[in-house]
Tab-separated table of C-alpha atoms in Angstrom:
chain	number	residue	atom	x	y	z
A	1	MET	CA	100.210	79.798	89.395
A	2	GLN	CA	99.961	80.382	92.978
A	3	TYR	CA	96.706	81.460	94.509
A	4	ARG	CA	95.774	83.057	97.580
A	5	THR	CA	92.480	83.666	99.229
A	6	VAL	CA	90.653	86.775	99.962
A	7	PRO	CA	89.029	86.395	103.305
A	8	LYS	CA	85.791	88.027	103.114
A	9	ASN	CA	84.562	86.716	99.649
A	10	GLY	CA	86.432	83.414	99.070
A	11	ASP	CA	87.802	84.663	95.575
A	12	ARG	CA	91.023	82.687	94.757
A	13	LEU	CA	93.521	85.557	93.366
A	14	SER	CA	96.901	84.625	91.661
A	15	ALA	CA	99.714	85.826	93.886
A	16	LEU	CA	101.138	87.755	90.791
A	17	GLY	CA	98.970	90.617	89.573
A	18	PHE	CA	99.245	92.477	86.398
A	19	GLY	CA	99.540	96.322	87.034
A	20	ALA	CA	98.415	98.319	83.937
A	21	MET	CA	100.377	101.705	85.029
A	22	ARG	CA	103.535	100.931	82.820
A	23	LEU	CA	102.203	99.158	79.623
A	24	PRO	CA	104.860	99.061	76.976
A	25	THR	CA	105.123	102.088	74.654
A	26	ARG	CA	106.101	103.021	71.519
A	27	MET	CA	106.380	106.746	70.283
A	28	GLY	CA	104.916	107.977	73.367
A	29	ARG	CA	101.859	105.790	73.281
A	30	ILE	CA	100.802	102.637	74.464
A	31	ASP	CA	101.924	99.624	72.002
A	32	GLU	CA	98.525	98.218	71.997
A	33	ALA	CA	99.313	95.015	69.825
A	34	ARG	CA	102.426	94.284	72.498
A	35	ALA	CA	100.539	95.297	75.453
A	36	ILE	CA	97.432	93.036	74.533
A	37	LYS	CA	99.612	90.156	73.790
A	38	GLN	CA	101.485	90.594	76.950
A	39	ILE	CA	97.980	90.611	79.113
A	40	ARG	CA	96.437	87.414	77.396
A	41	SER	CA	100.135	85.652	77.785
A	42	ALA	CA	99.814	86.546	81.551
A	43	ILE	CA	96.249	85.192	81.752
A	44	GLU	CA	96.753	82.241	79.946
A	45	SER	CA	99.601	81.488	82.527
A	46	GLY	CA	97.176	81.857	85.226
A	47	VAL	CA	97.214	85.614	86.220
A	48	ASN	CA	93.873	86.517	87.121
A	49	TYR	CA	93.951	89.915	88.805
A	50	LEU	CA	94.315	93.084	86.615
A	51	ASP	CA	94.951	96.361	88.041
A	52	THR	CA	94.346	99.796	86.165
A	53	ALA	CA	93.178	103.343	87.075
A	54	TYR	CA	91.731	106.325	85.342
A	55	PRO	CA	94.461	108.465	84.810
A	56	TYR	CA	96.878	105.629	83.535
A	57	HIS	CA	98.488	106.471	80.458
A	58	GLY	CA	96.339	109.307	80.138
A	59	GLY	CA	93.208	107.431	80.284
A	60	GLU	CA	94.443	104.783	77.597
A	61	SER	CA	95.070	101.947	80.164
A	62	GLU	CA	91.608	101.227	80.637
A	63	ARG	CA	90.576	101.089	77.039
A	64	VAL	CA	93.721	98.935	76.139
A	65	LEU	CA	93.011	96.591	78.853
A	66	GLY	CA	89.433	96.438	77.628
A	67	LYS	CA	90.373	95.612	74.315
A	68	ALA	CA	92.883	92.861	76.023
A	69	LEU	CA	89.961	91.130	77.741
A	70	GLU	CA	87.734	90.549	74.691
A	71	ASP	CA	87.295	87.053	73.111
A	72	GLY	CA	86.435	85.224	76.343
A	73	TYR	CA	89.311	86.972	78.559
A	74	ARG	CA	87.078	88.908	80.764
A	75	GLU	CA	85.625	85.818	81.969
A	76	ARG	CA	88.667	84.713	83.343
A	77	VAL	CA	90.028	87.715	85.484
A	78	LYS	CA	89.101	90.059	87.963
A	79	ILE	CA	89.524	93.666	87.442
A	80	ALA	CA	90.654	96.522	90.002
A	81	ASP	CA	90.284	100.167	88.895
A	82	LYS	CA	90.209	103.426	91.100
A	83	LEU	CA	88.106	106.632	91.877
A	84	SER	CA	91.058	109.279	91.821
A	85	PRO	CA	89.697	112.077	94.455
A	86	TRP	CA	91.368	114.969	92.463
A	87	LEU	CA	89.020	114.112	89.599
A	88	VAL	CA	85.881	114.642	91.586
A	89	ASP	CA	84.139	117.302	93.426
A	90	SER	CA	80.556	115.883	93.303
A	91	ARG	CA	78.450	112.420	93.435
A	92	GLU	CA	77.577	113.293	89.625
A	93	GLU	CA	81.379	113.396	88.899
A	94	MET	CA	81.937	109.881	90.717
A	95	GLU	CA	78.992	108.313	88.517
A	96	ARG	CA	80.305	110.002	85.295
A	97	ILE	CA	83.891	108.681	86.180
A	98	LEU	CA	82.340	105.280	86.847
A	99	GLU	CA	80.503	105.245	83.516
A	100	ILE	CA	83.409	106.184	81.632
A	101	GLN	CA	85.527	103.392	83.102
A	102	LEU	CA	82.917	100.852	82.341
A	103	ASN	CA	82.589	102.100	78.733
A	104	ARG	CA	86.606	101.999	78.312
A	105	LEU	CA	86.625	98.521	79.830
A	106	ARG	CA	84.261	97.284	78.007
A	107	THR	CA	82.295	95.461	80.602
A	108	ASP	CA	79.194	95.876	82.849
A	109	HIS	CA	81.015	95.717	86.190
A	110	ILE	CA	84.562	96.137	88.031
A	111	ASP	CA	85.358	93.468	90.343
A	112	TYR	CA	87.646	95.458	92.732
A	113	TYR	CA	86.991	99.003	92.835
A	114	LEU	CA	89.211	101.436	94.971
A	115	LEU	CA	89.454	104.934	96.274
A	116	HIS	CA	92.761	106.002	94.826
A	117	MET	CA	95.837	107.048	96.558
A	118	LEU	CA	94.476	108.098	99.985
A	119	ASP	CA	95.875	110.072	102.749
A	120	ALA	CA	94.569	112.271	105.194
A	121	ARG	CA	93.525	115.098	102.828
A	122	SER	CA	91.927	113.177	99.977
A	123	TRP	CA	90.102	110.984	102.658
A	124	LYS	CA	88.695	113.943	104.405
A	125	LYS	CA	87.479	115.307	100.908
A	126	LEU	CA	85.775	112.219	99.726
A	127	VAL	CA	84.211	111.306	103.221
A	128	ASP	CA	82.962	114.921	103.067
A	129	LEU	CA	81.501	114.135	99.543
A	130	ASP	CA	79.815	111.304	101.102
A	131	VAL	CA	81.631	108.840	98.917
A	132	PHE	CA	80.070	105.604	100.710
A	133	ALA	CA	76.845	106.439	99.531
A	134	PHE	CA	78.083	106.440	95.965
A	135	LEU	CA	79.848	103.213	96.487
A	136	GLU	CA	77.060	101.496	97.772
A	137	ALA	CA	74.713	102.417	95.260
A	138	ALA	CA	76.944	101.367	92.397
A	139	ARG	CA	77.341	98.094	94.571
A	140	ASP	CA	73.685	97.668	94.734
A	141	ALA	CA	73.287	98.241	90.999
A	142	GLY	CA	75.853	95.473	90.578
A	143	THR	CA	78.310	98.008	88.488
A	144	ILE	CA	81.103	97.519	91.161
A	145	THR	CA	81.491	94.532	93.292
A	146	ASN	CA	84.127	94.842	95.950
A	147	ILE	CA	85.190	98.099	97.663
A	148	GLY	CA	88.864	99.067	98.827
A	149	PHE	CA	91.398	101.708	98.849
A	150	SER	CA	94.902	102.248	98.168
A	151	PHE	CA	96.941	104.365	100.336
A	152	HIS	CA	99.830	106.985	100.196
A	153	GLY	CA	99.707	108.162	103.684
A	154	ASP	CA	100.792	107.887	107.176
A	155	ARG	CA	100.071	104.906	109.275
A	156	LYS	CA	97.828	106.917	111.848
A	157	THR	CA	95.763	107.703	108.796
A	158	PHE	CA	95.673	104.258	107.596
A	159	ARG	CA	94.258	102.641	110.739
A	160	GLU	CA	91.527	105.378	110.891
A	161	ILE	CA	90.640	104.412	107.351
A	162	ILE	CA	90.686	100.598	108.026
A	163	ASP	CA	88.274	101.512	111.198
A	164	ALA	CA	85.883	103.433	109.167
A	165	TYR	CA	84.486	101.072	106.769
A	166	ASP	CA	83.888	97.127	105.974
A	167	TRP	CA	86.640	97.252	103.214
A	168	THR	CA	87.032	94.000	101.466
A	169	PHE	CA	90.602	94.816	100.196
A	170	CYS	CA	93.291	97.634	100.534
A	171	GLN	CA	96.591	98.211	98.258
A	172	ILE	CA	99.709	99.319	100.019
A	173	GLN	CA	103.294	100.163	98.813
A	174	TYR	CA	105.415	97.401	100.350
A	175	ASN	CA	108.740	96.040	99.912
A	176	PHE	CA	111.927	95.664	101.848
A	177	LEU	CA	112.709	99.339	102.037
A	178	ASP	CA	109.258	100.253	102.922
A	179	GLU	CA	108.763	98.097	105.995
A	180	GLU	CA	108.287	101.602	108.146
A	181	VAL	CA	107.064	103.739	105.243
A	182	GLN	CA	103.416	104.723	104.711
A	183	ALA	CA	101.198	101.782	105.920
A	184	GLY	CA	104.265	99.670	106.502
A	185	ARG	CA	104.561	96.297	108.118
A	186	GLU	CA	102.589	97.413	110.907
A	187	GLY	CA	99.623	98.470	108.378
A	188	LEU	CA	99.993	95.182	106.469
A	189	ALA	CA	99.499	93.200	109.695
A	190	TYR	CA	96.673	95.527	110.903
A	191	ALA	CA	94.419	94.987	107.732
A	192	ALA	CA	94.927	91.299	107.892
A	193	SER	CA	93.603	91.309	111.457
A	194	LYS	CA	90.338	92.601	110.325
A	195	GLN	CA	90.204	89.862	107.332
A	196	ILE	CA	91.087	92.501	104.724
A	197	ALA	CA	92.715	91.422	101.748
A	198	VAL	CA	96.224	93.264	100.959
A	199	MET	CA	97.400	94.090	97.377
A	200	VAL	CA	100.839	95.051	97.080
A	201	MET	CA	102.177	97.721	94.830
A	202	GLU	CA	105.601	99.061	94.435
A	203	PRO	CA	107.073	95.716	95.214
A	204	LEU	CA	110.264	96.903	93.169
A	205	ARG	CA	110.129	100.595	94.388
A	206	GLY	CA	109.429	101.425	90.648
A	207	GLY	CA	112.196	99.532	89.433
A	208	MET	CA	114.746	100.752	91.924
A	209	LEU	CA	115.414	97.324	93.464
A	210	ALA	CA	115.749	95.546	90.331
A	211	GLY	CA	118.324	97.127	88.375
A	212	ASP	CA	121.272	99.517	88.780
A	213	LEU	CA	121.896	98.103	92.239
A	214	PRO	CA	124.714	99.825	94.444
A	215	ASP	CA	127.741	97.794	94.183
A	216	GLU	CA	127.771	96.527	97.780
A	217	ALA	CA	123.804	95.451	97.568
A	218	GLN	CA	124.767	93.245	94.294
A	219	ALA	CA	127.983	91.731	95.964
A	220	ALA	CA	125.632	90.774	98.802
A	221	TYR	CA	123.509	88.785	96.524
A	222	ASP	CA	126.435	87.508	94.931
A	223	ARG	CA	127.617	85.800	97.926
A	224	SER	CA	124.630	83.965	98.824
A	225	GLY	CA	125.631	81.498	96.256
A	226	LEU	CA	121.896	81.652	94.662
A	227	SER	CA	121.099	82.207	91.074
A	228	ARG	CA	118.392	85.268	91.489
A	229	THR	CA	117.847	88.230	89.871
A	230	PRO	CA	117.401	91.247	92.160
A	231	ALA	CA	113.626	91.482	91.354
A	232	GLU	CA	113.622	87.957	92.351
A	233	TRP	CA	114.670	88.449	95.661
A	234	ALA	CA	112.831	91.122	96.151
A	235	LEU	CA	109.425	89.522	95.047
A	236	ARG	CA	110.355	86.445	97.228
A	237	TRP	CA	110.650	88.714	100.284
A	238	ILE	CA	107.025	90.178	99.789
A	239	TRP	CA	105.436	86.551	98.802
A	240	ASP	CA	107.131	85.274	101.987
A	241	HIS	CA	104.500	87.105	104.030
A	242	PRO	CA	101.098	85.387	104.519
A	243	ASP	CA	98.955	88.503	104.838
A	244	VAL	CA	99.805	89.575	101.486
A	245	THR	CA	97.085	88.175	99.157
A	246	THR	CA	98.471	89.745	95.388
A	247	VAL	CA	101.805	91.502	94.422
A	248	LEU	CA	101.158	93.802	91.598
A	249	SER	CA	103.885	94.118	88.971
A	250	GLY	CA	103.884	96.807	86.278
A	251	MET	CA	105.017	94.407	83.792
A	252	ASN	CA	106.071	95.512	80.377
A	253	ASP	CA	108.822	93.119	78.983
A	254	GLU	CA	108.149	89.647	77.860
A	255	ARG	CA	111.422	88.367	79.828
A	256	HIS	CA	110.420	89.765	82.940
A	257	ILE	CA	106.860	88.606	82.776
A	258	ARG	CA	108.282	85.141	82.413
A	259	GLU	CA	110.730	85.677	85.175
A	260	ASN	CA	108.046	86.954	87.639
A	261	LEU	CA	105.768	83.980	86.581
A	262	LEU	CA	108.412	81.373	87.198
A	263	THR	CA	109.113	83.122	90.763
A	264	CYS	CA	105.476	83.142	91.784
A	265	GLU	CA	105.171	79.535	91.495
A	266	ASP	CA	107.267	78.244	94.654
A	267	ALA	CA	107.410	81.798	96.283
A	268	LEU	CA	105.096	80.457	99.206
A	269	PRO	CA	104.186	82.036	102.593
A	270	GLY	CA	107.360	81.288	104.900
A	271	SER	CA	109.199	79.580	102.233
A	272	MET	CA	112.413	81.816	102.684
A	273	THR	CA	115.212	80.580	104.986
A	274	ASP	CA	116.686	82.509	107.696
A	275	ALA	CA	119.952	82.580	105.726
A	276	GLU	CA	118.041	84.173	102.636
A	277	ARG	CA	116.271	86.559	104.828
A	278	ALA	CA	119.905	87.748	106.348
A	279	VAL	CA	120.921	88.398	102.669
A	280	VAL	CA	118.119	91.069	102.120
A	281	ASP	CA	118.682	92.494	105.581
A	282	GLU	CA	122.026	93.048	104.439
A	283	VAL	CA	121.066	94.486	100.962
A	284	LYS	CA	118.524	96.383	102.801
A	285	ALA	CA	121.294	98.020	105.125
A	286	VAL	CA	123.001	99.139	102.151
A	287	TYR	CA	120.177	100.887	100.503
A	288	LYS	CA	119.438	102.442	104.221
A	289	ARG	CA	123.196	103.826	104.258
A	290	LEU	CA	122.071	105.851	101.118
A	291	ILE	CA	118.910	107.131	102.479
A	292	ARG	CA	119.321	111.224	103.284
A	293	VAL	CA	116.573	111.377	105.880
A	294	ASP	CA	115.868	108.529	108.084
A	295	CYS	CA	112.035	109.279	108.545
A	296	THR	CA	109.989	106.176	109.369
A	297	GLY	CA	106.588	107.627	108.466
A	298	CYS	CA	104.922	107.540	111.741
A	299	ALA	CA	103.383	110.805	111.445
A	300	TYR	CA	104.166	112.225	115.108
A	301	CYS	CA	105.143	115.393	113.463
A	302	MET	CA	101.649	115.978	111.950
A	303	PRO	CA	99.612	117.876	111.197
A	304	CYS	CA	101.832	120.862	109.989
A	305	PRO	CA	100.616	124.334	110.821
A	306	PHE	CA	101.421	125.395	107.341
A	307	GLY	CA	100.104	122.122	105.520
A	308	VAL	CA	103.559	120.371	104.911
A	309	ASN	CA	103.222	116.757	104.546
A	310	ILE	CA	106.332	116.034	106.091
A	311	PRO	CA	106.613	112.460	105.789
A	312	GLN	CA	105.628	112.341	102.087
A	313	CYS	CA	108.228	114.886	101.355
A	314	PHE	CA	111.140	113.161	103.214
A	315	HIS	CA	110.007	110.016	101.431
A	316	PHE	CA	110.341	111.267	98.042
A	317	TYR	CA	113.556	113.060	98.848
A	318	ASN	CA	115.032	109.661	99.837
A	319	GLN	CA	113.820	108.116	96.713
A	320	TYR	CA	115.008	111.116	94.467
A	321	HIS	CA	118.773	110.537	95.835
A	322	MET	CA	118.472	106.552	96.040
A	323	THR	CA	116.941	105.730	92.678
A	324	GLY	CA	118.476	106.302	89.041
A	325	ASN	CA	114.876	107.595	87.934
A	326	ARG	CA	114.644	111.038	89.131
A	327	LEU	CA	112.419	112.231	86.822
A	328	MET	CA	109.713	109.859	87.679
A	329	THR	CA	110.341	110.719	91.263
A	330	ARG	CA	109.796	114.462	90.479
A	331	GLY	CA	106.532	113.587	88.780
A	332	PHE	CA	105.134	111.846	91.685
A	333	TYR	CA	106.262	114.416	94.245
A	334	ILE	CA	104.311	116.638	92.010
A	335	GLY	CA	101.205	114.514	91.977
A	336	GLN	CA	101.317	113.559	95.401
A	337	VAL	CA	102.568	116.247	97.555
A	338	ILE	CA	102.107	119.425	95.516
A	339	GLY	CA	98.945	118.213	93.985
A	340	PHE	CA	96.551	120.262	91.869
A	341	ASP	CA	94.288	121.944	94.155
A	342	ASP	CA	94.571	124.784	96.488
A	343	ASN	CA	96.254	123.037	99.234
A	344	PRO	CA	99.898	122.251	98.325
A	345	ALA	CA	101.738	120.139	100.928
A	346	ASN	CA	105.340	120.665	99.346
A	347	ALA	CA	108.435	121.345	101.818
A	348	SER	CA	108.736	125.048	100.604
A	349	ARG	CA	105.543	125.690	102.770
A	350	CYS	CA	107.629	125.189	105.925
A	351	ARG	CA	108.206	128.573	108.117
A	352	SER	CA	110.502	126.743	110.462
A	353	CYS	CA	107.989	127.239	113.279
A	354	GLY	CA	109.596	124.454	115.162
A	355	LYS	CA	106.392	122.643	116.400
A	356	CYS	CA	107.371	119.356	114.915
A	357	LEU	CA	110.678	119.266	116.292
A	358	GLY	CA	109.562	118.062	119.689
A	359	ALA	CA	107.294	115.478	118.371
A	360	CYS	CA	109.714	113.275	116.216
A	361	PRO	CA	110.908	110.294	117.981
A	362	GLN	CA	113.751	109.913	115.476
A	363	GLY	CA	115.361	113.375	116.679
A	364	ILE	CA	115.048	114.770	113.231
A	365	ASP	CA	115.880	118.563	112.327
A	366	ILE	CA	112.744	118.624	110.511
A	367	PRO	CA	113.031	122.249	109.322
A	368	ARG	CA	116.361	122.059	108.155
A	369	GLU	CA	115.809	118.906	106.234
A	370	LEU	CA	112.598	120.301	104.641
A	371	LYS	CA	114.869	123.354	103.368
A	372	LYS	CA	117.046	120.645	101.705
A	373	VAL	CA	113.969	118.914	100.345
A	374	GLY	CA	112.653	122.350	98.916
A	375	ARG	CA	115.871	122.868	97.328
A	376	ASP	CA	116.062	119.566	95.185
A	377	LEU	CA	112.331	118.933	94.568
A	378	ASP	CA	110.616	122.548	94.515
A	379	GLY	CA	112.769	124.169	92.056
A	380	LEU	CA	112.458	125.329	88.671
A	381	ALA	CA	112.584	122.035	87.029
A	382	THR	CA	109.470	120.955	89.253
A	383	LYS	CA	107.874	124.086	88.316
A	384	LEU	CA	108.148	123.553	84.582
A	385	MET	CA	107.292	119.679	85.079
A	386	THR	CA	103.868	120.546	87.013
A	387	PRO	CA	101.805	121.689	84.037
A	388	LEU	CA	102.704	118.738	81.976
A	389	VAL	CA	102.077	116.039	85.086
A	390	LYS	CA	98.866	117.931	85.859
A	391	MET	CA	97.621	117.394	82.136
A	392	VAL	CA	98.496	113.578	82.298
A	393	MET	CA	97.041	112.829	85.531
A	394	THR	CA	93.805	115.110	84.967
A	395	LYS	CA	93.050	114.378	81.361
A	396	ARG	CA	89.725	113.598	80.644
A	397	GLN	CA	88.481	112.162	77.373
A	398	ARG	CA	85.252	112.383	75.457
A	399	GLU	CA	84.071	108.854	75.320
């Protein structure tokens, strides 16, 4: 196993982390026996960073992970868990959530604790709730060790958050299609310049970069003469970055776990050749031709007077038309853009005021494109799906 060092605490973390958001299921529930076997097998192969969150699998992810870490496995790993902003409105609720998480995980402390899915709106909410007082009190009490955040906003907000606190680590979405999306390459470099460890999520863009490739993309890989799966190409591209600490993979198939472990062994920083990077660039170009709106996520168009999260709307609209899993994309759009409070940020809130038009460096006709987003992602299917997504994301169990 390859290990990389967290600058601020010296921890040696496996370059491959186990993401517990997509554990194997059976008849709609986690297949516990299989999931536990997979987690323990990964640990025995050297994986020592395991990532979960309160809402994953309706709360079951933490519980199953806790069972998997019995029998001496807990002492071999670092657990990452998250405080979800949409679940809390007070210090007392933060404390209650943390207590539940510790009970589910069957542990007395969480090694890496993140503020979950931050963007400009959720960041402001947590700051207003004085979340740092809660975090530092928990750290002083020994129930959490390292403080970080995961991010799904624009680069301007990312820099603001990075500069606001002495973070140990952060978690960003990053892959060869998302160099200019959300935090992007610029955010990766900025975090690293502050000695903040960077954990990467969605390295395969929810599986889009690993299967059902456009024919032209597969042809580019085939012409390379290298016997690699698309997943291996995508993961090697990320591990080539020296500023990346750990890459999280939502592994739920034994074959994929073995493949990722094998890839990780020699996918060292700077190990890709110029010819290999050129292959990835060619594949990236194929995907880029399929993108509907060429938004870079710079957020110069923000804030919208009517509350639309313009970069996020375009991000999910592009995903909707590039991936075969439209149902999952719609679910993320509901959770991250529409939300579950009184401040939705979806495309249909646009009133074509035109304020954003002069601000976009890409020259995108934003109101026109938002109408297309609204047509595809704010319709009846989304309205019918929203209560289900809300139920899954906000489920609270009696412990």
